Tab-separated table of C-alpha atoms and ligand atoms in Angstrom:
chain	number	residue	atom	x	y	z
A	1	MET	CA	-19.107	5.606	-9.869
A	2	ASN	CA	-20.077	2.010	-9.005
A	3	THR	CA	-16.612	0.791	-9.999
A	4	LEU	CA	-15.053	2.592	-7.015
A	5	PRO	CA	-13.068	0.221	-4.797
A	6	ASN	CA	-13.997	-0.226	-1.117
A	7	ARG	CA	-10.393	-0.319	-0.071
A	8	VAL	CA	-7.230	1.284	-1.376
A	9	LYS	CA	-3.628	0.225	-0.831
A	10	LEU	CA	-1.169	3.063	-0.457
A	11	VAL	CA	2.602	2.744	-0.764
A	12	ASP	CA	4.400	5.558	0.971
A	13	VAL	CA	7.387	6.397	-1.203
A	14	GLY	CA	8.478	9.394	0.875
A	15	PRO	CA	11.651	7.874	2.336
A	16	ARG	CA	12.847	7.054	-1.213
A	17	ASP	CA	11.221	9.327	-3.804
A	18	GLY	CA	10.927	12.136	-1.259
A	19	LEU	CA	14.339	12.123	0.297
A	20	GLN	CA	16.292	11.278	-2.883
A	21	ASN	CA	15.783	14.847	-4.003
A	22	GLU	CA	16.815	16.742	-0.866
A	23	LYS	CA	19.654	19.218	-1.307
A	24	GLN	CA	20.581	19.023	2.372
A	25	PRO	CA	21.862	15.734	3.764
A	26	VAL	CA	19.243	13.872	5.793
A	27	PRO	CA	20.784	11.631	8.471
A	28	ALA	CA	20.014	7.917	8.223
A	29	ALA	CA	18.568	8.057	11.748
A	30	VAL	CA	15.929	10.544	10.557
A	31	LYS	CA	15.007	8.336	7.595
A	32	ILE	CA	14.689	5.347	9.914
A	33	GLU	CA	12.505	7.307	12.326
A	34	LEU	CA	10.311	8.371	9.408
A	35	VAL	CA	9.811	4.728	8.381
A	36	HIS	CA	8.927	3.869	12.002
A	37	ARG	CA	6.361	6.651	12.143
A	38	LEU	CA	4.834	5.625	8.831
A	39	GLN	CA	4.382	2.030	9.931
A	40	ALA	CA	2.968	3.206	13.257
A	41	ALA	CA	0.434	5.260	11.282
A	42	GLY	CA	-0.772	2.106	9.534
A	43	LEU	CA	1.203	2.127	6.285
A	44	ARG	CA	1.691	-1.480	5.184
A	45	GLU	CA	3.880	-0.710	2.177
A	46	ILE	CA	6.902	1.562	2.439
A	47	GLU	CA	9.441	2.316	-0.295
A	48	VAL	CA	12.548	2.773	1.799
A	49	THR	CA	15.553	3.454	-0.410
A	50	SER	CA	17.343	2.684	-3.656
A	51	TYR	CA	20.516	0.856	-4.673
A	52	VAL	CA	21.741	3.219	-7.341
A	53	SER	CA	25.067	4.876	-8.001
A	54	PRO	CA	26.074	7.113	-5.084
A	55	LYS	CA	27.715	9.357	-7.683
A	56	TRP	CA	24.345	9.869	-9.351
A	57	VAL	CA	22.162	10.034	-6.237
A	58	PRO	CA	24.284	10.623	-3.121
A	59	GLN	CA	21.123	10.998	-1.017
A	60	MET	CA	20.547	7.222	-1.199
A	61	ALA	CA	24.147	6.199	-0.425
A	62	ASP	CA	23.069	5.213	3.093
A	63	ASN	CA	20.762	2.464	1.765
A	64	HIS	CA	22.300	-0.325	3.873
A	65	GLU	CA	22.331	1.736	7.053
A	66	VAL	CA	18.689	2.722	6.632
A	67	MET	CA	17.434	-0.764	5.783
A	68	GLN	CA	19.440	-2.336	8.609
A	69	GLY	CA	18.205	0.300	11.060
A	70	VAL	CA	14.502	-0.206	10.435
A	71	ARG	CA	12.701	-2.182	13.129
A	72	ARG	CA	10.605	-4.370	10.928
A	73	GLN	CA	6.971	-4.779	11.739
A	74	SER	CA	5.214	-7.932	10.626
A	75	GLY	CA	2.671	-7.310	7.897
A	76	VAL	CA	4.647	-4.385	6.478
A	77	ARG	CA	6.351	-4.734	3.098
A	78	TYR	CA	9.575	-2.828	2.533
A	79	SER	CA	10.458	-2.110	-1.090
A	80	VAL	CA	13.612	-0.747	-2.694
A	81	LEU	CA	14.709	0.410	-6.150
A	82	THR	CA	17.223	-1.744	-8.033
A	83	PRO	CA	18.107	-0.589	-11.582
A	84	ASN	CA	20.511	-3.405	-12.414
A	85	MET	CA	22.134	-6.599	-11.076
A	86	LYS	CA	24.710	-4.609	-9.126
A	87	GLY	CA	21.955	-2.818	-7.247
A	88	PHE	CA	19.911	-5.973	-6.794
A	89	GLU	CA	22.855	-7.904	-5.378
A	90	ALA	CA	23.679	-5.040	-3.024
A	91	SER	CA	20.080	-5.027	-1.774
A	92	LEU	CA	20.015	-8.706	-0.858
A	93	ALA	CA	21.900	-8.234	2.417
A	94	ASP	CA	19.034	-5.991	3.511
A	95	ARG	CA	16.236	-8.460	2.677
A	96	PRO	CA	13.786	-6.295	0.742
A	97	ASP	CA	10.262	-7.718	0.407
A	98	GLU	CA	9.888	-6.184	-3.010
A	99	ILE	CA	12.241	-4.700	-5.572
A	100	VAL	CA	11.392	-2.057	-8.146
A	101	VAL	CA	12.903	-1.845	-11.606
A	102	PHE	CA	12.304	1.552	-13.157
A	103	GLY	CA	12.004	2.333	-16.816
A	104	ALA	CA	10.637	5.226	-18.820
A	105	ALA	CA	8.132	5.666	-21.621
A	106	SER	CA	10.371	8.326	-23.155
A	107	GLU	CA	13.842	7.589	-24.562
A	108	ALA	CA	15.343	10.872	-23.406
A	109	PHE	CA	14.284	10.347	-19.811
A	110	SER	CA	15.602	6.790	-19.842
A	111	GLN	CA	19.009	8.129	-20.941
A	112	LYS	CA	19.098	10.950	-18.395
A	113	ASN	CA	17.832	8.885	-15.489
A	114	ILE	CA	19.513	5.509	-15.919
A	115	ASN	CA	22.027	6.171	-18.665
A	116	CYS	CA	20.662	3.742	-21.238
A	117	SER	CA	17.942	3.330	-23.853
A	118	ILE	CA	14.564	1.780	-23.078
A	119	ALA	CA	15.596	-1.427	-24.850
A	120	GLU	CA	18.891	-1.587	-22.930
A	121	SER	CA	17.075	-0.953	-19.660
A	122	ILE	CA	14.864	-3.969	-20.282
A	123	GLU	CA	17.983	-6.073	-20.900
A	124	ARG	CA	19.356	-4.909	-17.557
A	125	PHE	CA	16.072	-5.515	-15.732
A	126	ALA	CA	15.470	-9.026	-17.083
A	127	PRO	CA	18.098	-10.823	-14.962
A	128	VAL	CA	17.078	-8.746	-11.926
A	129	VAL	CA	13.458	-9.837	-12.279
A	130	GLU	CA	14.456	-13.461	-12.770
A	131	ALA	CA	16.798	-13.452	-9.758
A	132	ALA	CA	14.270	-11.705	-7.525
A	133	LYS	CA	11.535	-14.198	-8.398
A	134	ALA	CA	13.888	-17.114	-7.788
A	135	LYS	CA	14.394	-15.757	-4.277
A	136	GLY	CA	10.679	-15.173	-3.663
A	137	ILE	CA	11.044	-11.384	-3.732
A	138	ALA	CA	8.116	-9.507	-5.284
A	139	VAL	CA	8.785	-7.364	-8.342
A	140	ARG	CA	7.256	-4.071	-9.326
A	141	GLY	CA	8.024	-1.995	-12.394
A	142	ALA	CA	7.869	1.781	-12.353
A	143	MET	CA	7.073	3.444	-15.666
A	144	SER	CA	8.204	7.071	-15.721
A	145	CYS	CA	6.937	9.825	-17.997
A	146	THR	CA	3.681	8.112	-18.952
A	147	VAL	CA	2.020	11.418	-19.813
A	148	GLY	CA	4.841	13.903	-20.159
A	149	CYS	CA	8.620	14.051	-20.276
A	150	PRO	CA	10.823	16.957	-19.187
A	151	TYR	CA	12.907	16.506	-22.351
A	152	GLU	CA	10.435	15.263	-25.000
A	153	GLY	CA	7.189	16.957	-23.939
A	154	GLU	CA	3.906	15.090	-24.319
A	155	VAL	CA	4.240	11.297	-24.347
A	156	PRO	CA	1.604	9.389	-26.379
A	157	PRO	CA	-0.172	6.362	-24.861
A	158	SER	CA	1.395	4.163	-27.553
A	159	ARG	CA	4.768	4.634	-25.804
A	160	VAL	CA	3.233	3.553	-22.522
A	161	GLU	CA	1.703	0.488	-24.134
A	162	TYR	CA	5.087	-0.372	-25.644
A	163	LEU	CA	6.890	-0.103	-22.289
A	164	ALA	CA	4.168	-2.019	-20.440
A	165	GLY	CA	4.499	-4.812	-23.008
A	166	LEU	CA	8.264	-4.950	-22.495
A	167	MET	CA	7.827	-5.046	-18.701
A	168	LYS	CA	5.280	-7.836	-19.018
A	169	GLY	CA	7.595	-9.711	-21.387
A	170	ILE	CA	10.354	-9.962	-18.764
A	171	GLY	CA	7.959	-11.103	-16.044
A	172	VAL	CA	7.346	-7.900	-14.092
A	173	GLU	CA	4.213	-8.671	-12.060
A	174	HIS	CA	2.938	-5.190	-11.356
A	175	VAL	CA	3.543	-1.809	-12.959
A	176	GLY	CA	3.164	1.712	-11.657
A	177	VAL	CA	1.979	4.377	-14.059
A	178	ALA	CA	4.016	7.436	-13.135
A	179	ASP	CA	3.437	11.064	-13.964
A	180	THR	CA	7.013	11.988	-13.139
A	181	ILE	CA	6.670	15.718	-13.698
A	182	GLY	CA	3.068	16.117	-12.606
A	183	VAL	CA	1.764	17.546	-15.881
A	184	GLY	CA	-1.052	15.032	-16.354
A	185	THR	CA	-4.730	15.796	-16.243
A	186	PRO	CA	-7.473	13.193	-15.633
A	187	LYS	CA	-8.214	12.113	-19.213
A	188	LYS	CA	-4.513	11.868	-20.120
A	189	VAL	CA	-3.825	9.806	-17.031
A	190	GLN	CA	-6.767	7.543	-17.895
A	191	ALA	CA	-5.335	7.110	-21.395
A	192	ALA	CA	-1.992	6.064	-19.879
A	193	PHE	CA	-3.835	3.478	-17.764
A	194	ASP	CA	-5.847	2.266	-20.766
A	195	ALA	CA	-2.548	1.714	-22.581
A	196	THR	CA	-1.094	-0.163	-19.601
A	197	LEU	CA	-4.246	-2.283	-19.249
A	198	LYS	CA	-3.542	-3.729	-22.710
A	199	HIS	CA	-0.914	-5.828	-20.915
A	200	TYR	CA	-1.853	-5.829	-17.213
A	201	ASP	CA	-5.085	-6.404	-15.344
A	202	ILE	CA	-6.561	-3.785	-13.059
A	203	ASP	CA	-5.233	-5.517	-9.926
A	204	SER	CA	-1.658	-5.309	-11.217
A	205	VAL	CA	-1.371	-1.567	-11.826
A	206	SER	CA	-0.888	1.416	-9.573
A	207	GLY	CA	-0.748	5.185	-9.890
A	208	HIS	CA	2.269	7.331	-9.015
A	209	PHE	CA	1.489	10.982	-9.448
A	210	HIS	CA	3.756	13.911	-8.784
A	211	ASP	CA	1.850	17.061	-7.915
A	212	THR	CA	3.815	19.764	-9.739
A	213	TYR	CA	0.724	21.281	-11.376
A	214	GLY	CA	-1.659	20.499	-8.515
A	215	GLN	CA	-3.445	17.776	-10.501
A	216	ALA	CA	-2.475	14.704	-8.522
A	217	VAL	CA	-5.559	14.360	-6.299
A	218	GLY	CA	-7.797	14.800	-9.358
A	219	ASN	CA	-5.716	12.281	-11.254
A	220	THR	CA	-6.007	9.842	-8.358
A	221	LEU	CA	-9.787	10.146	-8.494
A	222	ALA	CA	-9.736	9.647	-12.275
A	223	ALA	CA	-7.756	6.420	-11.816
A	224	LEU	CA	-10.021	5.275	-8.964
A	225	GLU	CA	-13.010	5.663	-11.251
A	226	MET	CA	-11.364	3.186	-13.629
A	227	GLY	CA	-11.074	0.710	-10.754
A	228	VAL	CA	-7.404	1.331	-9.915
A	229	TRP	CA	-7.009	0.695	-6.182
A	230	GLN	CA	-3.262	0.951	-5.584
A	231	PHE	CA	-1.347	4.211	-5.392
A	232	ASP	CA	2.026	5.560	-4.382
A	233	ALA	CA	2.056	8.754	-2.358
A	234	SER	CA	4.593	10.590	-0.289
A	235	VAL	CA	4.099	11.786	3.276
A	236	ALA	CA	4.143	15.600	3.435
A	237	GLY	CA	4.303	15.601	-0.381
A	238	LEU	CA	8.066	15.112	-0.243
A	239	GLY	CA	9.960	14.405	-3.363
A	240	GLY	CA	10.888	14.737	-6.965
A	241	CYS	CA	13.319	13.066	-9.279
A	242	PRO	CA	16.818	14.544	-9.552
A	243	TYR	CA	16.627	13.948	-13.322
A	244	ALA	CA	13.303	15.784	-13.745
A	245	LYS	CA	14.269	19.370	-12.972
A	246	GLY	CA	11.514	21.560	-11.595
A	247	ALA	CA	9.234	18.618	-10.833
A	248	THR	CA	7.979	18.677	-7.277
A	249	GLY	CA	7.015	15.917	-4.894
A	250	ASN	CA	4.491	13.139	-5.085
A	251	VAL	CA	0.931	13.739	-4.087
A	252	ALA	CA	0.878	13.974	-0.289
A	253	THR	CA	-0.254	10.745	1.355
A	254	GLU	CA	-2.279	12.814	3.827
A	255	ASP	CA	-4.241	14.441	0.976
A	256	VAL	CA	-5.037	11.106	-0.657
A	257	VAL	CA	-6.054	9.531	2.668
A	258	TYR	CA	-8.324	12.476	3.472
A	259	MET	CA	-10.051	12.185	0.097
A	260	LEU	CA	-10.442	8.414	0.335
A	261	HIS	CA	-11.777	8.417	3.891
A	262	GLY	CA	-14.140	11.210	2.906
A	263	MET	CA	-15.466	8.930	0.173
A	264	GLY	CA	-15.894	6.042	2.609
A	265	ILE	CA	-12.924	4.131	1.172
A	266	ASP	CA	-10.783	2.285	3.708
A	267	THR	CA	-6.979	2.618	3.760
A	268	GLY	CA	-6.096	1.190	7.181
A	269	ILE	CA	-4.221	4.426	7.872
A	270	ASP	CA	-4.664	6.655	10.913
A	271	LEU	CA	-4.742	10.141	9.369
A	272	ASP	CA	-3.770	11.932	12.579
A	273	ALA	CA	-0.726	9.729	13.108
A	274	LEU	CA	0.207	10.188	9.449
A	275	ILE	CA	0.002	13.964	9.846
A	276	ASP	CA	2.331	13.657	12.846
A	277	ALA	CA	4.805	11.659	10.721
A	278	GLY	CA	4.649	14.387	8.064
A	279	ALA	CA	5.125	17.109	10.677
A	280	TYR	CA	8.174	15.243	11.987
A	281	ILE	CA	9.951	15.039	8.633
A	282	SER	CA	8.977	18.605	7.676
A	283	GLU	CA	10.459	19.873	10.919
A	284	GLN	CA	13.642	17.902	10.286
A	285	LEU	CA	13.878	19.470	6.830
A	286	GLY	CA	13.103	22.905	8.237
A	287	ARG	CA	10.169	23.717	5.994
A	288	PRO	CA	6.400	23.527	6.006
A	289	THR	CA	4.614	20.435	4.783
A	290	ASN	CA	3.380	20.302	1.183
A	291	SER	CA	0.201	18.557	2.298
A	292	ARG	CA	-2.806	20.859	2.210
A	293	VAL	CA	-4.688	18.529	4.554
A	294	ALA	CA	-1.832	18.481	7.062
A	295	ARG	CA	-1.603	22.281	6.991
A	296	ALA	CA	-5.320	22.575	7.651
A	297	VAL	CA	-5.333	20.023	10.457
A	298	LEU	CA	-2.193	21.424	12.106
A	299	ALA	CA	-3.676	24.956	12.021
A	300	LYS	CA	-6.900	23.651	13.531
A	301	ARG	CA	-4.995	21.834	16.284
A	302	LYS	CA	-3.185	25.058	17.169
A	303	ALA	CA	-6.372	27.141	17.318
B	1	HMG	P1	25.931	3.597	-15.455
B	1	HMG	O1	27.010	4.618	-15.338
B	1	HMG	O2	25.314	3.406	-16.788
B	1	HMG	O3	26.397	2.188	-14.879
B	1	HMG	O4	24.801	3.967	-14.412
B	1	HMG	P2	27.629	1.289	-15.228
B	1	HMG	O5	27.141	-0.112	-15.094
B	1	HMG	O6	28.284	1.734	-16.503
B	1	HMG	O7	28.651	1.585	-14.007
B	1	HMG	C1	29.265	2.852	-13.810
B	1	HMG	C2	29.649	3.010	-12.357
B	1	HMG	O8	28.482	2.991	-11.542
B	1	HMG	C3	30.539	1.899	-11.813
B	1	HMG	O9	31.328	2.462	-10.765
B	1	HMG	C4	29.542	0.960	-11.203
B	1	HMG	O10	30.121	0.141	-10.215
B	1	HMG	C5	28.552	1.912	-10.596
B	1	HMG	P3	32.841	3.013	-11.006
B	1	HMG	O11	33.555	1.824	-11.551
B	1	HMG	O12	32.718	4.136	-12.019
B	1	HMG	O13	33.254	3.446	-9.643
B	1	HMG	N1	27.212	1.326	-10.461
B	1	HMG	C6	26.512	1.263	-9.310
B	1	HMG	N2	26.798	1.681	-8.064
B	1	HMG	C7	25.883	1.468	-7.122
B	1	HMG	N3	24.686	0.869	-7.351
B	1	HMG	C8	24.376	0.433	-8.577
B	1	HMG	C9	25.315	0.625	-9.614
B	1	HMG	N4	25.313	0.325	-10.940
B	1	HMG	C10	26.470	0.750	-11.434
B	1	HMG	N5	23.200	-0.162	-8.794
B	1	HMG	C11	22.878	3.632	-13.033
B	1	HMG	C12	23.582	3.259	-14.345
B	1	HMG	C13	21.442	3.153	-13.137
B	1	HMG	C14	23.586	2.935	-11.893
B	1	HMG	C15	22.946	5.161	-12.858
B	1	HMG	O14	22.475	5.761	-14.010
B	1	HMG	C16	22.151	5.645	-11.667
B	1	HMG	O15	22.489	5.360	-10.515
B	1	HMG	N6	21.116	6.463	-11.904
B	1	HMG	C17	20.278	7.036	-10.842
B	1	HMG	C18	18.865	6.654	-11.108
B	1	HMG	C19	17.958	7.118	-9.981
B	1	HMG	O16	18.125	6.743	-8.838
B	1	HMG	N7	16.954	7.961	-10.328
B	1	HMG	C20	15.960	8.359	-9.387
B	1	HMG	C21	14.984	7.230	-9.078
B	1	HMG	S1	13.816	6.945	-10.394
B	1	HMG	C22	12.497	7.978	-10.006
B	1	HMG	O17	12.572	8.776	-9.097
B	1	HMG	C23	11.228	7.822	-10.803
B	1	HMG	C24	10.119	7.097	-10.030
B	1	HMG	O18	9.811	7.762	-8.814
B	1	HMG	C25	8.852	7.045	-10.894
B	1	HMG	C26	8.497	8.438	-11.431
B	1	HMG	O19	8.139	9.325	-10.676
B	1	HMG	O20	8.664	8.579	-12.649
B	1	HMG	C27	10.512	5.654	-9.698
B	2	MG	MG1	8.550	9.469	-8.621
């Protein structure tokens, strides 16, 4: 346990990963208010939106409006997804601090999600990475399906190692190890990290765990024990990928913060304010929060 970090950096991906999967339209003003509440709660990294085809993901068609509407706070980094040069160029008007290229460890998911093979995706990402770096914009790579794929089933670590090597080869500085459909368990997630660490150091990797099978907090702890100190999470446990049917949201940021603070690990986040942000978006969506911690705290507040 002595490898546990003292501090953890959390990226709230709720506005993007969370709201990209909503059946009902969410007004841009609500997304902007959510970003404001997250930064007020102490989040210093927020994944705001994506520049993808509005035919594929209509929920993110308001990317410009949302990015332009956010009152930027100094010290906060705003990241966005850009799958190709068209998306990257569209994002520039909105001055993202970081862009995310997103590939998959499974061929079938790559095809379903971004309409090309893994090799083709790398060809599309390469000029994006180069252009972003030339403009001083940070680059992150998301690696989907690092333990399981909705179309191919179990994904071996060798596929993760292969994708991480390709990402490294085009200059991606940091990669996120994603359990897109939330099927991972601690040892499998650790194996996916071990594979990634063949190409990246521990300070250049993060965890991105969906919570479909209720394993995401356990998987976060398993990664922490390897020394991983950066994680994506989604306020109120919002989310899911439109091309991973049945997969639910990311691990709730509130649940991760509660665990970390309980272990004496600093996040810089005010849990009560974060719970309020989650209550706000849940109310807007007309359903209860997916965060167990938020449910417990809200019930206690009422009593
Ligand atoms: P494509 O059809 O292969 O692209 O789509 P294309 O270059 O052949 O162009 C076809 C049409 O799309 C053209 O328009 C382009 O202009 C347009 P048309 O002439 O037919 O009117 N187009 C675009 N429009 C807006 N923005 C763009 C763009 N590129 C082309 N950037 C594409 C390729 C990637 C665009 C498409 O497959 C797509 O949008 N897919 C959606 C991917 C997505 O957003 N998935 C969810 C996010 S990933 C995720 O959630 C996983 C993650 O959380 C990690 C995890 O949990 O695993 C990150
Ligand atoms: Mg995701």
